[in-house]
Amino acid sequence: MVQNHSSFLFDAAISGNVEFLIILIRSYPDLIWSLDEKKRSIFHFAIIYRQESVFNLIYELGAIKGISALYTDNHHNNMLQLAAEIAPPDRLNIISGAALKLQRELLWFKEIEKIVQPSYRKKKNIDENKKTLDTPWELFTKTHKNLHKEGEKWMKDTANYGMLVATMIATVVFTTAFTVPGGNNQELGTAILLSGKWFMAFFISDAIALVSSSTSILTFLSILTSRYADKDFLYSLPARLLLGLATLFISIASMVIAFSATCFLVYDSEITCSNYYNKFGCHSSYIVFNFTL
């Protein structure tokens, strides 16, 4: 009977069925210490199959979670060495983007590193022929070598595309700043529509678009010039990518606002705000609808 419960336990850990695990462990508390024929516990399975919700149960063990972290399988693999192996394809592919996949793998490795004994972090494994193998970090580097290459390419491609768009926006808004709507007064050198109620909206949004697009260009440039070490994919590169995309989005939004303000400045006497927004909303809905199809 206990053997059957253990089998259910490991199947639930592999599939990530944490609700069933909790019910089963509450009914049979000793099952949490059960090991399979390869001396692996549910926490070993959670690491192998990257089941976060299952692994989080180890923190509910309190002070005795360190005992579970000491367990090794019949190949003398501790938890950190299992985390150094690459995740199964079905678990790896739940995130799009090779760089973000590598970040998730690094987060797993660093999380397991916190709970294992310090000696395990540098411990080298031994194979069946008693040959000394790699430390957990050396193993991680080897098993994720291809993912690292894919992540570097993905990050560079994304940065290149983003920088191209940001450069185009910066060029447009910079040029627009010196060719204001309505032209300039030849005698005074000031904008003819300077007193227009939409001129300030145009000027501010154009300035924001220029600053944000320039920031985006510099951010993407820093990504392209990065050394692309494994640990850079943990926080540094994803943070730069997020900043680059965020400033790029701001520049696009500001450019659209500047364009709208220009339309109001030039055609204010011919169209009303309600008509403009109705037309803009209809065209936007049409574009989005056709894009989704």
Coordinates of C-alpha atoms in Angstrom, one line a residue:
M1 CA 0.0 0.0 0.0
V2 CA 2.8 2.4 0.9
Q3 CA 4.6 1.4 -2.3
N4 CA 1.5 2.4 -4.3
H5 CA 1.3 5.7 -2.4
S6 CA 5.0 6.4 -3.2
S7 CA 4.4 5.7 -6.9
F8 CA 1.5 8.2 -6.9
L9 CA 3.8 10.7 -5.0
F10 CA 6.5 10.6 -7.6
D11 CA 4.1 10.8 -10.5
A12 CA 2.5 13.9 -9.0
A13 CA 5.9 15.5 -8.4
I14 CA 6.9 14.9 -12.1
S15 CA 3.6 16.4 -13.4
G16 CA 3.6 19.3 -10.9
N17 CA 0.3 18.2 -9.3
V18 CA 1.1 20.0 -6.0
E19 CA -2.6 19.9 -4.8
F20 CA -2.6 16.1 -4.9
L21 CA 0.8 16.0 -3.2
I22 CA -0.3 18.1 -0.3
I23 CA -3.4 15.9 0.3
L24 CA -1.3 12.8 0.1
I25 CA 1.4 14.0 2.4
R26 CA -1.1 15.3 4.9
S27 CA -2.7 11.8 5.0
Y28 CA 0.7 10.0 5.1
P29 CA 3.4 12.5 6.4
D30 CA 6.2 10.0 6.2
L31 CA 5.8 9.8 2.4
I32 CA 7.7 13.1 2.1
W33 CA 10.9 11.2 3.0
S34 CA 10.2 8.4 0.4
L35 CA 12.9 7.6 -2.2
D36 CA 12.5 5.7 -5.5
E37 CA 14.8 2.9 -6.7
K38 CA 17.4 5.5 -7.7
K39 CA 17.3 7.2 -4.2
R40 CA 15.5 10.3 -5.5
S41 CA 12.9 12.2 -3.4
I42 CA 10.1 14.3 -4.6
F43 CA 12.4 17.3 -4.4
H44 CA 14.9 15.7 -6.7
F45 CA 12.1 15.1 -9.2
A46 CA 10.9 18.7 -8.8
I47 CA 14.4 19.9 -9.8
I48 CA 14.8 17.5 -12.7
Y49 CA 11.4 18.4 -14.2
R50 CA 11.6 22.1 -13.1
Q51 CA 8.3 22.0 -11.0
E52 CA 8.5 25.2 -8.9
S53 CA 5.3 24.6 -7.0
V54 CA 6.4 21.2 -5.9
F55 CA 9.9 22.3 -4.9
N56 CA 8.5 25.2 -2.9
L57 CA 7.1 22.5 -0.5
I58 CA 10.7 22.1 0.8
Y59 CA 10.5 25.5 2.5
E60 CA 7.5 24.3 4.6
L61 CA 9.8 21.8 6.2
G62 CA 11.4 24.5 8.2
A63 CA 14.8 23.8 9.8
I64 CA 14.8 20.2 8.6
K65 CA 14.8 21.2 4.9
G66 CA 18.6 21.0 5.2
I67 CA 18.3 17.2 5.7
S68 CA 16.5 16.8 2.3
A69 CA 19.1 18.9 0.7
L70 CA 21.8 16.4 1.8
Y71 CA 20.2 13.5 -0.1
T72 CA 22.1 12.2 -3.1
D73 CA 20.9 9.6 -5.6
N74 CA 22.6 6.3 -6.4
H75 CA 24.9 8.1 -8.8
H76 CA 26.0 10.4 -6.0
N77 CA 24.3 13.4 -7.6
N78 CA 23.2 16.1 -5.1
M79 CA 20.4 18.6 -5.8
L80 CA 22.7 21.2 -7.2
Q81 CA 24.2 18.8 -9.7
L82 CA 20.7 17.9 -10.8
A83 CA 19.9 21.6 -11.2
A84 CA 23.0 21.9 -13.4
E85 CA 21.5 19.5 -16.0
I86 CA 19.4 21.2 -18.7
A87 CA 15.6 21.0 -18.2
P88 CA 13.5 18.6 -20.3
P89 CA 12.4 20.2 -23.6
D90 CA 8.7 20.4 -22.6
R91 CA 9.6 22.4 -19.5
L92 CA 12.2 24.5 -21.3
N93 CA 9.8 25.6 -24.0
I94 CA 7.2 27.1 -21.7
I95 CA 9.2 30.3 -22.1
S96 CA 9.8 31.9 -25.4
G97 CA 13.3 33.3 -26.2
A98 CA 16.5 31.4 -25.7
A99 CA 18.0 34.1 -23.5
L100 CA 14.9 34.0 -21.2
K101 CA 15.1 30.2 -21.1
L102 CA 18.7 30.5 -19.9
Q103 CA 17.8 33.0 -17.3
R104 CA 15.2 30.6 -15.9
E105 CA 17.8 27.8 -15.8
L106 CA 20.2 30.2 -13.9
L107 CA 17.4 31.1 -11.5
W108 CA 16.9 27.5 -10.7
F109 CA 20.6 26.8 -10.2
K110 CA 21.0 29.9 -7.9
E111 CA 17.9 28.9 -5.8
I112 CA 19.2 25.4 -5.2
E113 CA 22.6 26.8 -4.5
K114 CA 21.1 28.7 -1.5
I115 CA 19.8 25.6 0.3
V116 CA 22.5 23.0 -0.3
Q117 CA 25.6 22.6 1.9
P118 CA 28.4 25.0 1.0
S119 CA 30.7 22.0 0.4
Y120 CA 28.3 20.7 -2.3
R121 CA 28.8 23.9 -4.4
K122 CA 32.4 22.8 -5.2
K123 CA 31.9 19.1 -4.9
K124 CA 33.0 17.1 -8.0
N125 CA 31.0 14.1 -8.9
I126 CA 32.5 10.6 -9.5
D127 CA 31.3 8.3 -12.2
E128 CA 31.0 4.5 -12.2
N129 CA 34.7 4.2 -13.1
K130 CA 35.6 6.4 -10.1
K131 CA 36.7 9.1 -12.4
T132 CA 36.4 12.7 -11.1
L133 CA 33.9 14.7 -13.1
D134 CA 32.9 18.4 -12.9
T135 CA 31.7 20.7 -10.2
P136 CA 28.0 21.7 -10.4
W137 CA 28.8 25.1 -12.1
E138 CA 31.2 23.4 -14.6
L139 CA 28.5 20.9 -15.4
F140 CA 25.9 23.7 -15.9
T141 CA 28.2 25.5 -18.3
K142 CA 28.7 22.3 -20.4
T143 CA 25.1 21.2 -20.5
H144 CA 23.8 24.7 -21.3
K145 CA 26.5 25.5 -23.9
N146 CA 24.1 25.3 -26.9
L147 CA 21.4 27.3 -25.1
H148 CA 24.0 29.9 -24.3
K149 CA 24.8 30.3 -28.0
E150 CA 21.2 30.5 -28.9
G151 CA 20.5 33.0 -26.2
E152 CA 23.4 35.2 -27.3
K153 CA 22.1 35.2 -30.9
W154 CA 18.5 35.8 -29.8
M155 CA 19.6 38.7 -27.6
K156 CA 21.7 40.3 -30.4
D157 CA 19.0 39.9 -33.0
T158 CA 16.4 41.5 -30.7
A159 CA 18.8 44.4 -29.8
N160 CA 19.5 45.0 -33.5
Y161 CA 15.9 45.1 -34.5
G162 CA 15.1 47.3 -31.5
M163 CA 18.0 49.7 -32.2
L164 CA 16.9 50.0 -35.9
V165 CA 13.4 51.1 -34.9
A166 CA 14.7 53.4 -32.2
T167 CA 17.1 55.0 -34.7
M168 CA 14.3 55.6 -37.2
I169 CA 12.1 57.2 -34.5
A170 CA 15.0 59.4 -33.3
T171 CA 15.7 60.6 -36.8
V172 CA 12.0 61.4 -37.5
V173 CA 11.4 63.3 -34.2
F174 CA 14.7 65.2 -34.4
T175 CA 13.9 66.4 -37.9
T176 CA 10.3 67.3 -36.8
A177 CA 11.6 69.5 -34.0
F178 CA 13.1 71.8 -36.5
T179 CA 10.3 71.7 -39.0
V180 CA 7.4 72.6 -36.7
P181 CA 3.8 72.4 -38.0
G182 CA 2.8 75.5 -39.9
G183 CA 6.3 76.7 -40.4
N184 CA 8.2 79.7 -38.8
N185 CA 7.6 83.4 -38.9
Q186 CA 10.4 84.7 -41.2
E187 CA 10.7 88.0 -39.3
L188 CA 10.6 86.7 -35.7
G189 CA 12.0 83.2 -36.3
T190 CA 9.3 81.7 -34.1
A191 CA 6.7 79.1 -34.9
I192 CA 3.6 80.5 -36.5
L193 CA 1.3 78.2 -34.5
L194 CA 3.2 78.8 -31.3
S195 CA 0.1 80.2 -29.6
G196 CA -2.0 77.2 -30.6
K197 CA -3.3 75.2 -27.7
W198 CA -1.8 71.9 -29.2
F199 CA 1.7 73.3 -29.8
M200 CA 2.9 72.6 -26.3
A201 CA 1.6 69.0 -26.5
F202 CA 3.4 68.6 -29.8
F203 CA 6.7 70.0 -28.4
I204 CA 6.7 68.0 -25.1
S205 CA 5.7 64.7 -26.8
D206 CA 8.4 65.2 -29.5
A207 CA 11.0 65.9 -26.9
I208 CA 10.0 62.8 -24.9
A209 CA 10.1 60.7 -28.0
L210 CA 13.6 62.0 -28.8
V211 CA 15.0 61.4 -25.3
S212 CA 13.4 57.9 -24.9
S213 CA 14.4 56.7 -28.4
S214 CA 18.0 57.9 -27.7
T215 CA 18.0 56.0 -24.4
S216 CA 16.7 53.0 -26.2
I217 CA 19.5 53.2 -28.7
L218 CA 22.2 53.4 -26.0
T219 CA 20.6 50.5 -24.1
F220 CA 20.5 48.2 -27.1
L221 CA 24.0 49.2 -27.9
S222 CA 25.1 48.1 -24.4
I223 CA 23.5 44.8 -25.1
L224 CA 25.4 44.3 -28.3
T225 CA 28.7 45.2 -26.6
S226 CA 28.2 42.9 -23.6
R227 CA 30.6 40.1 -22.9
Y228 CA 27.7 37.5 -22.7
A229 CA 29.0 35.5 -19.8
D230 CA 26.6 32.9 -18.4
K231 CA 25.8 35.0 -15.3
D232 CA 25.1 38.1 -17.4
F233 CA 21.9 36.3 -18.5
L234 CA 20.7 36.2 -14.9
Y235 CA 19.9 39.9 -14.4
S236 CA 22.1 42.2 -16.4
L237 CA 21.0 41.4 -20.0
P238 CA 17.3 40.8 -19.3
A239 CA 17.1 44.1 -17.3
R240 CA 18.8 46.0 -20.2
L241 CA 16.4 44.4 -22.7
L242 CA 13.4 45.4 -20.6
L243 CA 14.7 48.9 -20.3
G244 CA 15.4 49.1 -24.1
L245 CA 11.9 47.8 -25.0
A246 CA 10.2 50.1 -22.4
T247 CA 11.9 53.2 -23.7
L248 CA 11.2 52.1 -27.3
F249 CA 7.5 51.8 -26.4
I250 CA 7.5 55.2 -24.8
S251 CA 9.1 56.8 -27.8
I252 CA 6.5 55.2 -30.2
A253 CA 3.6 56.4 -28.0
S254 CA 5.1 59.9 -27.7
M255 CA 5.6 60.0 -31.5
V256 CA 1.9 59.1 -32.0
I257 CA 0.9 61.8 -29.6
A258 CA 3.1 64.3 -31.4
F259 CA 1.5 63.3 -34.7
S260 CA -2.0 63.7 -33.2
A261 CA -1.1 67.2 -31.8
T262 CA 0.2 68.2 -35.3
C263 CA -3.1 67.2 -36.9
F264 CA -5.0 69.3 -34.4
L265 CA -2.7 72.2 -34.9
V266 CA -2.9 72.2 -38.7
Y267 CA -6.6 71.0 -39.1
D268 CA -8.1 72.3 -35.9
S269 CA -10.6 74.4 -37.9
E270 CA -11.7 71.5 -40.0
I271 CA -12.1 68.7 -37.5
T272 CA -13.3 68.3 -34.0
C273 CA -11.8 66.2 -31.3
S274 CA -14.7 63.8 -31.3
N275 CA -14.5 63.2 -35.0
Y276 CA -10.8 62.7 -34.8
Y277 CA -11.0 60.2 -32.0
N278 CA -13.8 58.3 -33.8
K279 CA -11.8 58.0 -37.0
F280 CA -8.7 57.1 -35.1
G281 CA -10.5 54.4 -33.1
C282 CA -12.2 52.9 -36.2
H283 CA -8.9 52.7 -38.1
S284 CA -7.1 51.2 -35.1
S285 CA -9.8 48.6 -34.6
Y286 CA -9.7 47.7 -38.3
I287 CA -5.9 47.3 -38.2
V288 CA -5.9 45.2 -35.0
F289 CA -8.7 43.0 -36.3
N290 CA -7.0 42.3 -39.6
F291 CA -3.7 41.7 -37.9
T292 CA -5.2 39.0 -35.6
L293 CA -6.8 37.3 -38.5

